[in-house]
Short mmCIF file of C-alpha atoms and ligand atoms in Angstrom, two decimals:
data_model
loop_
_atom_site.label_atom_id
_atom_site.label_comp_id
_atom_site.label_asym_id
_atom_site.label_seq_id
_atom_site.Cartn_x
_atom_site.Cartn_y
_atom_site.Cartn_z
CA UNK G 464 65.60 112.30 20.85
CA UNK G 465 67.68 109.18 20.33
CA UNK G 466 69.80 109.47 17.27
CA UNK G 467 68.38 107.69 14.19
CA UNK G 468 71.09 104.96 14.10
CA UNK G 469 70.26 103.96 17.74
CA UNK G 470 66.58 103.34 16.86
CA UNK G 471 67.43 101.62 13.62
CA UNK G 472 69.97 99.27 15.57
CA UNK G 473 67.32 98.56 18.08
CA UNK G 474 64.87 97.76 15.36
CA UNK G 475 67.28 95.53 13.53
CA UNK G 476 68.12 93.79 16.75
CA UNK G 477 64.48 93.03 17.74
CA UNK G 478 63.82 91.85 14.06
CA UNK G 479 66.68 89.57 14.34
CA UNK G 480 65.85 88.11 17.59
CA UNK G 481 62.18 87.56 16.59
CA UNK G 482 63.13 85.88 13.28
CA UNK G 483 65.60 83.63 15.20
CA UNK G 484 62.68 82.72 17.43
CA UNK G 485 60.50 81.89 14.49
CA UNK G 486 63.03 79.99 12.76
CA UNK G 487 63.92 78.10 15.74
CA UNK G 488 60.41 77.25 16.52
CA UNK G 489 59.64 76.10 12.99
CA UNK G 490 62.78 74.03 12.86
CA UNK G 491 61.96 72.57 16.36
CA UNK G 492 58.49 71.55 15.19
CA UNK G 493 59.66 69.82 12.08
CA UNK G 494 62.48 68.06 13.96
CA UNK G 495 59.97 67.12 16.55
CA UNK G 496 57.66 65.51 14.01
CA UNK G 497 60.37 63.38 12.53
CA UNK G 498 61.72 62.49 15.87
CA UNK G 499 58.33 61.91 17.31
CA UNK G 500 57.62 59.30 14.48
CA UNK G 501 61.07 57.71 15.20
CA UNK G 502 60.48 57.67 18.86
CA UNK G 503 57.04 56.04 18.38
CA UNK G 504 58.71 53.41 16.09
CA UNK G 505 61.21 52.79 18.90
CA UNK G 506 58.50 52.39 21.55
CA UNK G 507 56.53 50.24 19.17
CA UNK G 508 59.64 48.03 18.67
CA UNK G 509 59.93 47.63 22.45
CA UNK G 510 56.37 46.38 22.75
CA UNK G 511 56.53 44.26 19.63
CA UNK G 512 59.71 42.52 20.68
CA UNK G 513 58.29 41.67 24.07
CA UNK G 514 55.03 40.64 22.50
CA UNK G 515 56.62 38.29 20.06
CA UNK G 516 58.48 36.65 22.89
CA UNK G 517 61.46 37.08 20.76
CA UNK G 518 64.03 38.00 23.44
CA UNK G 519 62.52 35.41 25.81
CA UNK G 520 62.77 32.59 23.26
CA UNK G 521 66.18 33.53 21.77
CA UNK G 522 67.79 34.39 25.14
CA UNK G 523 66.22 31.62 27.12
CA UNK G 524 65.26 33.50 30.29
CA UNK G 525 62.38 32.81 32.73
CA UNK G 526 59.25 34.16 31.11
CA UNK G 527 57.69 37.02 33.17
CA UNK G 528 54.72 36.16 35.22
CA UNK G 529 51.38 36.33 33.44
CA UNK G 530 49.14 39.38 33.61
CA UNK G 531 47.34 38.03 36.72
CA UNK G 532 50.67 38.13 38.61
CA UNK G 533 51.30 41.63 37.81
CA UNK G 534 47.71 42.61 38.56
CA UNK G 535 48.16 40.94 41.96
CA UNK G 536 51.30 43.02 42.62
CA UNK G 537 49.54 46.15 41.60
CA UNK G 538 46.62 45.38 44.00
CA UNK G 539 49.04 45.21 46.93
CA UNK G 540 48.12 47.67 49.69
CA UNK G 541 49.58 51.18 49.23
CA UNK G 542 51.58 52.28 52.18
CA UNK G 543 51.40 55.99 53.18
CA UNK G 544 54.64 56.75 51.33
CA UNK G 545 53.80 56.01 47.81
CA UNK G 546 53.11 58.72 45.34
CA UNK G 547 54.46 61.74 47.13
CA UNK G 548 58.03 61.14 46.36
CA UNK G 549 58.95 60.82 49.92
CA UNK G 550 61.58 58.52 51.16
CA UNK G 551 61.05 55.94 53.81
CA UNK G 552 62.87 56.18 57.15
CA UNK G 553 66.16 54.73 55.67
CA UNK G 554 69.01 57.20 55.98
CA UNK G 555 66.85 60.01 57.31
CA UNK G 556 69.89 61.45 59.01
CA UNK G 557 71.86 61.55 55.75
CA UNK G 558 68.99 63.23 53.87
CA UNK G 559 69.05 65.82 56.61
CA UNK G 560 72.80 66.16 56.30
CA UNK G 561 72.63 66.54 52.46
CA UNK G 562 69.79 69.17 52.76
CA UNK G 563 71.45 71.31 55.45
CA UNK G 564 73.93 73.29 53.30
CA UNK G 565 71.08 74.44 51.16
CA UNK G 566 69.07 75.69 54.05
CA UNK G 567 66.52 73.04 53.64
CA UNK G 568 65.28 70.00 55.67
CA UNK G 569 62.88 67.14 55.57
CA UNK G 570 59.91 67.87 57.72
CA UNK G 571 58.10 65.26 59.79
CA UNK G 572 54.82 63.90 58.69
CA UNK G 573 51.95 66.31 59.18
CA UNK G 574 54.19 69.37 59.34
CA UNK G 575 53.56 70.34 55.72
CA UNK G 576 50.67 70.14 53.39
CA UNK G 577 49.46 66.67 52.27
CA UNK G 578 50.00 65.07 55.60
CA UNK G 579 53.25 63.39 54.47
CA UNK G 580 56.90 64.25 54.86
CA UNK G 581 58.23 67.13 52.69
CA UNK G 582 60.94 69.52 51.83
CA UNK G 583 60.95 72.76 54.06
CA UNK G 584 63.24 75.77 54.25
CA UNK G 585 65.22 76.42 57.52
CA UNK G 586 65.99 79.95 56.63
CA UNK G 587 64.29 82.70 54.52
CA UNK G 588 64.89 82.88 50.70
CA UNK G 589 64.48 85.72 48.36
CA UNK G 590 62.37 85.39 45.21
CA UNK G 591 64.50 83.66 42.48
CA UNK G 592 67.06 82.46 45.01
CA UNK G 593 68.59 79.08 44.47
CA UNK G 594 67.17 76.36 46.80
CA UNK G 595 69.19 73.57 45.49
CA UNK G 596 71.58 72.77 42.54
CA UNK G 597 72.20 69.00 41.92
CA UNK G 598 73.51 66.71 39.11
CA UNK G 599 71.46 63.70 38.16
CA UNK G 600 72.29 60.23 39.56
CA UNK G 601 71.28 58.91 36.16
CA UNK G 602 69.98 60.68 33.05
CA UNK G 603 69.40 59.96 29.39
CA UNK G 604 68.64 62.00 26.27
CA UNK G 605 65.05 61.47 24.87
CA UNK G 606 64.54 59.59 21.84
CA UNK G 607 63.81 62.54 19.62
CA UNK G 608 67.06 64.15 20.59
CA UNK G 609 69.33 60.98 20.30
CA UNK G 610 71.16 62.15 17.27
CA UNK G 611 71.00 65.91 17.78
CA UNK G 612 72.36 66.42 21.21
CA UNK G 613 75.57 65.44 23.07
CA UNK G 614 74.65 62.69 25.43
CA UNK G 615 76.87 64.16 28.07
CA UNK G 616 76.33 67.95 28.06
CA UNK G 617 73.01 67.85 26.14
CA UNK G 618 74.51 70.54 23.81
CA UNK G 619 73.42 70.90 20.33
CA UNK G 620 75.05 72.09 17.04
CA UNK G 621 78.29 71.01 15.30
CA UNK G 622 79.08 67.55 14.21
CA UNK G 623 78.73 65.01 16.99
CA UNK G 624 81.09 62.05 17.57
CA UNK G 625 79.36 58.69 17.51
CA UNK G 626 80.19 55.87 20.07
CA UNK G 627 81.48 53.20 17.65
CA UNK G 628 80.46 50.36 19.82
CA UNK G 629 76.71 51.13 20.18
CA UNK G 630 76.39 53.58 17.24
CA UNK G 631 73.85 55.36 19.52
CA UNK G 632 75.67 57.59 22.04
CA UNK G 633 76.87 60.87 20.55
CA UNK G 634 79.20 63.51 21.96
CA UNK G 635 80.24 67.04 21.04
CA UNK G 636 83.95 66.30 21.95
CA UNK G 637 86.22 63.48 22.86
CA UNK G 638 86.53 64.95 26.32
CA UNK G 639 82.71 64.64 26.84
CA UNK G 640 82.76 61.06 25.51
CA UNK G 641 85.60 60.23 28.12
CA UNK G 642 83.69 61.93 30.87
CA UNK G 643 80.49 59.86 29.99
CA UNK G 644 82.20 56.64 29.70
CA UNK G 645 81.63 55.41 33.25
CA UNK G 646 77.95 56.09 33.12
CA UNK G 647 77.68 54.73 29.53
CA UNK G 648 79.87 51.64 29.54
CA UNK G 649 77.28 49.15 30.78
CA UNK G 650 74.49 50.87 28.92
CA UNK G 651 76.59 50.78 25.76
CA UNK G 652 76.86 46.87 26.03
CA UNK G 653 73.18 46.52 25.94
CA UNK G 654 72.69 49.14 23.02
CA UNK G 655 75.38 47.28 21.12
CA UNK G 656 73.01 44.29 21.14
CA UNK G 657 69.95 46.03 19.93
CA UNK G 658 71.80 47.99 17.38
CA UNK G 659 70.69 49.62 15.17
CA UNK G 660 67.43 49.96 16.96
CA UNK G 661 67.34 51.93 20.27
CA UNK G 662 65.09 51.21 23.19
CA UNK G 663 62.90 53.91 24.60
CA UNK G 664 64.15 56.40 27.15
CA UNK G 665 62.60 54.59 30.13
CA UNK G 666 64.36 51.39 29.32
CA UNK G 667 67.66 53.23 28.73
CA UNK G 668 67.28 55.17 32.11
CA UNK G 669 66.54 51.77 33.84
CA UNK G 670 69.60 50.17 32.42
CA UNK G 671 71.78 53.13 33.71
CA UNK G 672 70.14 52.75 37.06
CA UNK G 673 70.84 49.02 37.21
CA UNK G 674 74.42 49.64 36.14
CA UNK G 675 74.68 52.18 39.04
CA UNK G 676 73.26 49.80 41.62
CA UNK G 677 75.54 47.08 40.32
CA UNK G 678 78.71 49.43 40.55
CA UNK G 679 77.93 50.31 44.11
CA UNK G 680 76.99 46.82 45.32
CA UNK G 681 79.12 45.86 48.34
CA UNK G 682 80.85 49.27 48.51
CA UNK G 683 80.30 51.35 51.58
CA UNK G 684 77.93 54.40 51.18
CA UNK G 685 79.80 57.66 50.18
CA UNK G 686 81.04 59.68 53.08
CA UNK G 687 80.16 63.08 51.50
CA UNK G 688 76.44 63.74 52.17
CA UNK G 689 76.03 65.37 48.63
CA UNK G 690 77.46 62.13 47.06
CA UNK G 691 75.35 60.04 49.30
CA UNK G 692 72.17 61.78 47.96
CA UNK G 693 72.92 60.52 44.54
CA UNK G 694 73.97 56.91 45.76
CA UNK G 695 72.31 53.68 45.51
CA UNK G 696 71.18 53.93 49.10
CA UNK G 697 69.48 57.29 48.55
CA UNK G 698 67.90 56.17 45.42
CA UNK G 699 66.44 53.01 46.97
CA UNK G 700 64.93 54.89 49.85
CA UNK G 701 62.67 56.75 47.42
CA UNK G 702 59.11 55.31 46.84
CA UNK G 703 59.27 52.44 44.50
CA UNK G 704 56.43 50.02 45.21
CA UNK G 705 54.27 48.29 42.63
CA UNK G 706 51.25 48.30 44.86
CA UNK G 707 48.94 51.18 43.96
CA UNK G 708 50.13 51.40 40.34
CA UNK G 709 47.34 50.72 37.76
CA UNK G 710 47.30 46.98 36.73
CA UNK G 711 48.20 47.67 33.14
CA UNK G 712 51.15 49.89 34.05
CA UNK G 713 52.33 47.20 36.43
CA UNK G 714 52.25 44.66 33.62
CA UNK G 715 54.05 47.07 31.37
CA UNK G 716 56.75 47.56 33.94
CA UNK G 717 56.95 43.73 34.05
CA UNK G 718 57.50 43.40 30.22
CA UNK G 719 60.03 46.29 30.08
CA UNK G 720 61.93 44.67 33.09
CA UNK G 721 61.86 41.35 31.30
CA UNK G 722 63.44 42.91 28.25
CA UNK G 723 66.14 44.55 30.10
CA UNK G 724 66.98 41.42 32.17
CA UNK G 725 67.21 39.48 28.85
CA UNK G 726 69.49 42.03 27.31
CA UNK G 727 71.76 42.06 30.51
CA UNK G 728 71.97 38.19 30.72
CA UNK G 729 72.82 38.01 27.14
CA UNK G 730 75.47 40.85 27.44
CA UNK G 731 76.90 39.01 30.48
CA UNK G 732 76.93 35.66 28.47
CA UNK G 733 78.76 37.39 25.57
CA UNK G 734 81.32 39.05 27.63
CA UNK G 735 79.88 42.47 26.84
CA UNK G 736 80.09 43.66 30.52
CA UNK G 737 77.55 42.90 33.22
CA UNK G 738 79.52 39.69 34.23
CA UNK G 739 78.68 38.03 37.55
CA UNK G 740 75.70 36.76 39.13
CA UNK G 741 74.54 39.97 40.75
CA UNK G 742 74.23 41.61 37.44
CA UNK G 743 70.45 41.59 37.22
CA UNK G 744 68.12 41.57 40.15
CA UNK G 745 64.95 39.46 40.02
CA UNK G 746 62.37 40.76 37.50
CA UNK G 747 59.97 41.90 40.18
CA UNK G 748 62.65 44.04 41.61
CA UNK G 749 63.58 45.45 38.31
CA UNK G 750 59.86 46.25 37.71
CA UNK G 751 59.73 48.13 41.08
CA UNK G 752 62.72 50.27 39.87
CA UNK G 753 60.54 51.28 36.91
CA UNK G 754 57.83 52.34 39.43
CA UNK G 755 60.53 54.23 41.24
CA UNK G 756 61.46 56.14 38.02
CA UNK G 757 57.92 56.88 37.16
CA UNK G 758 57.25 58.40 40.53
CA UNK G 759 60.47 60.20 41.00
CA UNK G 760 62.40 61.05 37.82
CA UNK G 761 62.32 64.66 36.47
CA UNK G 762 61.79 65.52 32.67
CA UNK G 763 64.78 67.49 31.72
CA UNK G 764 63.57 70.47 29.83
CA UNK G 765 65.28 73.32 28.00
CA UNK G 766 64.36 76.95 28.80
CA UNK G 767 61.49 76.74 26.46
CA UNK G 768 59.97 73.84 28.35
CA UNK G 769 60.82 71.41 25.47
CA UNK G 770 61.66 68.03 26.90
CA UNK G 771 65.20 66.91 26.05
CA UNK G 772 65.66 64.05 28.43
CA UNK G 773 64.75 62.38 31.69
CA UNK G 774 66.82 62.16 34.88
CA UNK G 775 66.73 60.98 38.48
CA UNK G 776 67.66 63.61 41.16
CA UNK G 777 66.93 61.90 44.56
CA UNK G 778 67.42 65.15 46.52
CA UNK G 779 65.09 67.27 44.29
CA UNK G 780 62.62 64.26 44.30
CA UNK G 781 61.91 65.06 47.77
CA UNK G 782 59.92 68.25 46.81
CA UNK G 783 56.26 67.58 46.90
CA UNK G 784 53.73 68.72 44.52
CA UNK G 785 51.40 71.77 44.97
CA UNK G 786 49.12 73.30 42.30
CA UNK G 787 50.44 76.71 43.67
CA UNK G 788 54.08 75.80 43.97
CA UNK G 789 56.70 77.77 45.85
CA UNK G 790 59.47 76.70 43.60
CA UNK G 791 60.40 75.64 40.01
CA UNK G 792 63.32 73.74 38.45
CA UNK G 793 65.28 74.56 35.53
CA UNK G 794 68.14 72.66 33.74
CA UNK G 795 71.71 73.48 32.71
CA UNK G 796 74.44 71.69 30.92
CA UNK G 797 74.77 67.90 31.56
CA UNK G 798 71.18 68.09 33.04
CA UNK G 799 72.16 69.91 36.16
CA UNK G 800 69.04 70.80 38.20
CA UNK G 801 68.49 74.18 39.77
CA UNK G 802 65.57 74.67 42.08
CA UNK G 803 64.63 78.37 42.77
CA UNK G 804 62.08 80.11 44.97
CA UNK G 805 59.18 81.50 42.94
CA UNK G 806 58.33 83.96 45.73
CA UNK G 807 59.90 85.16 49.07
CA UNK G 808 60.02 82.18 51.45
CA UNK G 809 60.22 82.38 55.27
CA UNK G 810 61.97 79.64 57.39
CA UNK G 811 59.72 76.74 57.77
CA UNK G 812 57.83 77.00 54.49
CA UNK G 813 57.16 74.07 52.24
CA UNK G 814 59.24 73.82 49.07
CA UNK G 815 56.92 72.37 46.39
CA UNK G 816 57.02 72.23 42.59
CA UNK G 817 54.34 71.42 40.08
CA UNK G 818 54.34 67.79 38.75
CA UNK G 819 51.58 68.45 36.11
CA UNK G 820 50.27 71.15 33.79
CA UNK G 821 49.14 73.86 36.21
CA UNK G 822 46.89 75.64 33.67
CA UNK G 823 44.48 72.59 33.75
CA UNK G 824 41.34 72.74 35.77
CA UNK G 825 41.42 71.26 39.36
CA UNK G 826 39.72 68.05 38.36
CA UNK G 827 42.07 67.52 35.48
CA UNK G 828 45.08 68.07 37.58
CA UNK G 829 43.78 65.61 40.27
CA UNK G 830 43.15 63.00 37.66
CA UNK G 831 46.62 63.54 36.11
CA UNK G 832 48.30 63.36 39.58
CA UNK G 833 46.35 60.28 40.54
CA UNK G 834 47.18 58.37 37.49
CA UNK G 835 50.90 59.34 37.23
CA UNK G 836 51.88 59.78 40.92
CA UNK G 837 49.15 57.82 42.72
CA UNK G 838 47.88 60.53 45.15
CA UNK G 839 44.96 62.77 45.42
CA UNK G 840 46.14 66.46 45.49
CA UNK G 841 44.73 68.11 48.66
CA UNK G 842 46.47 71.54 48.12
CA UNK G 843 44.51 74.73 48.98
CA UNK G 844 43.81 75.48 45.25
CA UNK G 845 42.38 71.99 44.77
CA UNK G 846 40.27 72.07 47.81
CA UNK G 847 38.80 75.44 47.14
CA UNK G 848 38.20 74.70 43.51
CA UNK G 849 36.43 71.26 44.28
CA UNK G 850 34.55 72.38 47.21
CA UNK G 851 30.93 71.15 47.07
CA UNK G 852 29.25 74.35 46.60
CA UNK G 853 27.34 75.64 43.58
CA UNK G 854 29.69 78.67 43.23
CA UNK G 855 32.85 76.47 43.21
CA UNK G 856 31.24 74.00 40.71
CA UNK G 857 30.46 77.02 38.39
CA UNK G 858 34.05 78.40 38.74
CA UNK G 859 35.47 74.88 37.97
CA UNK G 860 33.33 74.46 34.85
CA UNK G 861 34.47 77.88 33.78
CA UNK G 862 38.12 76.92 34.35
CA UNK G 863 37.64 73.72 32.41
CA UNK G 864 36.41 75.83 29.31
CA UNK G 865 39.27 78.44 29.81
CA UNK G 866 41.97 75.53 30.02
CA UNK G 867 40.55 74.08 26.78
CA UNK G 868 40.60 77.59 24.95
CA UNK G 869 44.14 78.15 26.26
CA UNK G 870 45.22 74.86 24.54
CA UNK G 871 43.37 75.98 21.39
CA UNK G 872 44.81 79.53 21.20
CA UNK G 873 48.35 78.15 21.80
CA UNK G 874 47.91 75.57 18.94
CA UNK G 875 46.50 78.29 16.56
CA UNK G 876 49.35 80.68 17.71
CA UNK G 877 52.14 78.16 16.71
CA UNK G 878 50.30 77.36 13.41
CA UNK G 879 50.12 80.99 12.59
CA UNK G 880 53.79 81.49 13.34
CA UNK G 881 54.55 78.45 11.24
CA UNK G 882 52.61 80.12 8.33
CA UNK G 883 54.40 83.50 9.02
CA UNK G 884 50.85 85.06 9.49
CA UNK G 885 51.99 87.60 12.07
CA UNK G 886 48.81 89.32 12.54
CA UNK G 887 46.96 86.14 13.43
CA UNK G 888 49.90 84.93 15.60
CA UNK G 889 49.68 88.22 17.45
CA UNK G 890 45.96 88.01 18.09
CA UNK G 891 46.23 84.32 19.35
CA UNK G 892 49.29 85.03 21.40
CA UNK G 893 47.68 87.93 23.24
CA UNK G 894 44.66 85.95 24.02
CA UNK G 895 46.72 83.00 25.19
CA UNK G 896 48.81 85.34 27.32
CA UNK G 897 45.72 86.76 29.06
CA UNK G 898 44.02 83.33 29.58
CA UNK G 899 47.42 81.99 30.81
CA UNK G 900 47.70 84.92 33.23
CA UNK G 901 44.24 84.06 34.68
CA UNK G 902 44.94 80.40 35.04
CA UNK G 903 48.50 79.89 36.10
CA UNK G 904 50.20 80.79 39.28
CA UNK G 905 51.87 84.23 38.80
CA UNK G 906 55.43 82.68 38.91
CA UNK G 907 54.82 79.72 36.57
CA UNK G 908 57.49 79.12 34.03
CA UNK G 909 54.88 78.33 31.35
CA UNK G 910 53.31 81.77 32.05
CA UNK G 911 56.65 83.49 31.57
CA UNK G 912 57.17 81.83 28.17
CA UNK G 913 53.61 82.83 26.96
CA UNK G 914 54.13 86.39 27.91
CA UNK G 915 57.57 86.40 26.25
CA UNK G 916 56.11 85.21 22.94
CA UNK G 917 53.27 87.81 23.19
CA UNK G 918 55.84 90.51 23.82
CA UNK G 919 58.11 89.41 20.85
CA UNK G 920 55.11 89.31 18.49
CA UNK G 921 53.99 92.81 19.66
CA UNK G 922 57.48 94.11 19.06
CA UNK G 923 57.45 92.50 15.75
CA UNK G 924 54.15 94.00 14.79
CA UNK G 925 55.09 97.48 15.97
CA UNK G 926 52.91 97.70 19.00
CA UNK G 927 55.72 98.84 21.29
CA UNK G 928 53.76 99.90 24.27
CA UNK G 929 52.00 96.47 24.62
CA UNK G 930 55.31 94.81 23.73
CA UNK G 931 57.00 96.57 26.80
CA UNK G 932 54.33 95.50 29.05
CA UNK G 933 54.43 91.85 28.13
CA UNK G 934 58.29 91.76 28.01
CA UNK G 935 58.55 93.24 31.40
CA UNK G 936 56.10 90.73 32.89
CA UNK G 937 57.97 87.92 31.06
CA UNK G 938 61.35 88.96 32.29
CA UNK G 939 60.21 89.23 35.80
CA UNK G 940 58.84 85.73 35.78
CA UNK G 941 61.74 84.06 33.89
CA UNK G 942 64.27 85.76 36.07
CA UNK G 943 62.93 84.03 39.20
CA UNK G 944 62.85 80.64 37.36
CA UNK G 945 66.13 80.71 35.55
CA UNK G 946 68.28 83.41 37.20
CA UNK G 947 69.47 86.62 35.48
CA UNK G 948 72.41 84.97 33.60
CA UNK G 949 70.34 82.54 31.70
CA UNK G 950 70.48 83.08 27.82
CA UNK G 951 66.73 83.19 27.61
CA UNK G 952 66.44 85.77 30.31
CA UNK G 953 69.30 87.94 28.91
CA UNK G 954 67.61 87.78 25.35
CA UNK G 955 64.30 88.86 27.00
CA UNK G 956 65.98 91.65 29.07
CA UNK G 957 67.76 92.91 25.98
CA UNK G 958 64.64 92.87 23.87
CA UNK G 959 62.78 94.78 26.61
CA UNK G 960 65.46 97.52 26.81
CA UNK G 961 65.36 97.72 22.92
CA UNK G 962 61.58 98.19 22.93
CA UNK G 963 61.79 100.78 25.73
CA UNK G 964 64.41 102.70 23.83
CA UNK G 965 62.42 102.70 20.66
CA UNK G 966 59.30 103.64 22.49
CA UNK G 967 61.04 106.59 24.17
CA UNK G 968 62.51 107.65 20.88
CA UNK G 969 59.03 107.36 19.18
CA UNK G 970 57.47 109.38 22.14
CA UNK G 971 60.08 112.14 21.81
CA UNK G 972 59.77 112.45 18.04
CA UNK G 973 55.97 112.75 18.37
CA UNK G 974 56.36 115.47 21.05
CA UNK G 975 58.86 117.54 19.06
ZN1 ZN W 1379 79.08 67.50 24.96
ZN1 ZN W 1380 78.24 53.26 23.25
ZN1 ZN W 1381 46.27 70.70 43.93
#
């Protein structure tokens, strides 16, 4: 039998890990509510200011076209490229060059699912192997994390230094402030004008994108293929048309573009950077960049899938969607994106990710994809689920119900954790884990997290055998998504070992 001190140490360790989780989750939710209110206020301000016509009146810029104008742009014919994050033919050779070192290539139309172009492997990959690791061309921290995370590394904790000019950007060290300055300088000039209010993340990301395009105007495209894949040329070859976008969204892009153009012109006039006539492209072009961001940007999430920012990764944006994806992305310091294989891949297989909640029913997923990414998913899972047969219809209806109860169980689980009602949390979590396992693809990051929560709750409530089962499944899923070295995975593996030890010790003492 394991000596008593080993067992008690294991117990103390798992208690500690669990408490930390609970506290972190509670704090996160309180922070979230505060910051969500703040973010809502920010977004409201953006709308309000444009609605008032304040910026237009004060800054004397050409008013944006009326609603009919934007509706007309939205109604323009959709070319085959829109919605699937695939580039047009510009720079095809350079995309190939940038993808080659990763063992990837861009397949011709029709070679992969969906009928369009897409990312495919040129060699085999093991489950969990890195498919691509890229830094964002542009990225910003979400409204709710503006004051709690370093705007360069995205790290939390400690006292953050504030950029004195805009009062918005924050850094964990002077080094990070220096490193971030090239990307922040132009954005800073705009934020200084709106101070103390801060525009929403889309507007801030757009400002950074415009600054990048401005910096690279007239310069030759980068020699290095990896650098090229983050350059203006690469970005502008991604889908960015307004045609096909819903008319209201098109008008919204127009308003946001108008606001950014006003801010840029005012900054240029007051000598706050952005000088020169090429500072701000025509409003319609700026609006099309917002379309580009909405179709191609990735939400930057922490390991627990909480959104901490938004970034544009042109190379990663080449991966198409599939409801049973072969890959998943995770994010490291400074928003570095790593794409890993969720299952063993042979050469020539499509590299796909999930753009939307994969636990949703097929009809819900299709609707979400159509409205956000402008295409109809025709993946195998969708085609099967939405086949016009009575059996398929029955399955789809059951799945709609299961997806709704998963959301309900997860909501109740978090509420129970908040209330420190561990018995209820355990019951809800176990149910949520089983529903999630039946709805999500076996390698889905969200499934790994749900299994992890169930495993931790079982450990906390003393049901070690169940805990070991959940933690083992969780560790397996999360390892493929994040790699073995990720803190979340190391914590999960450590907890699993602890529970296994304790279980073995318990079995031995029962036997003796
Ligand atoms: Zn930092
Ligand atoms: Zn600043
Ligand atoms: Zn699908």
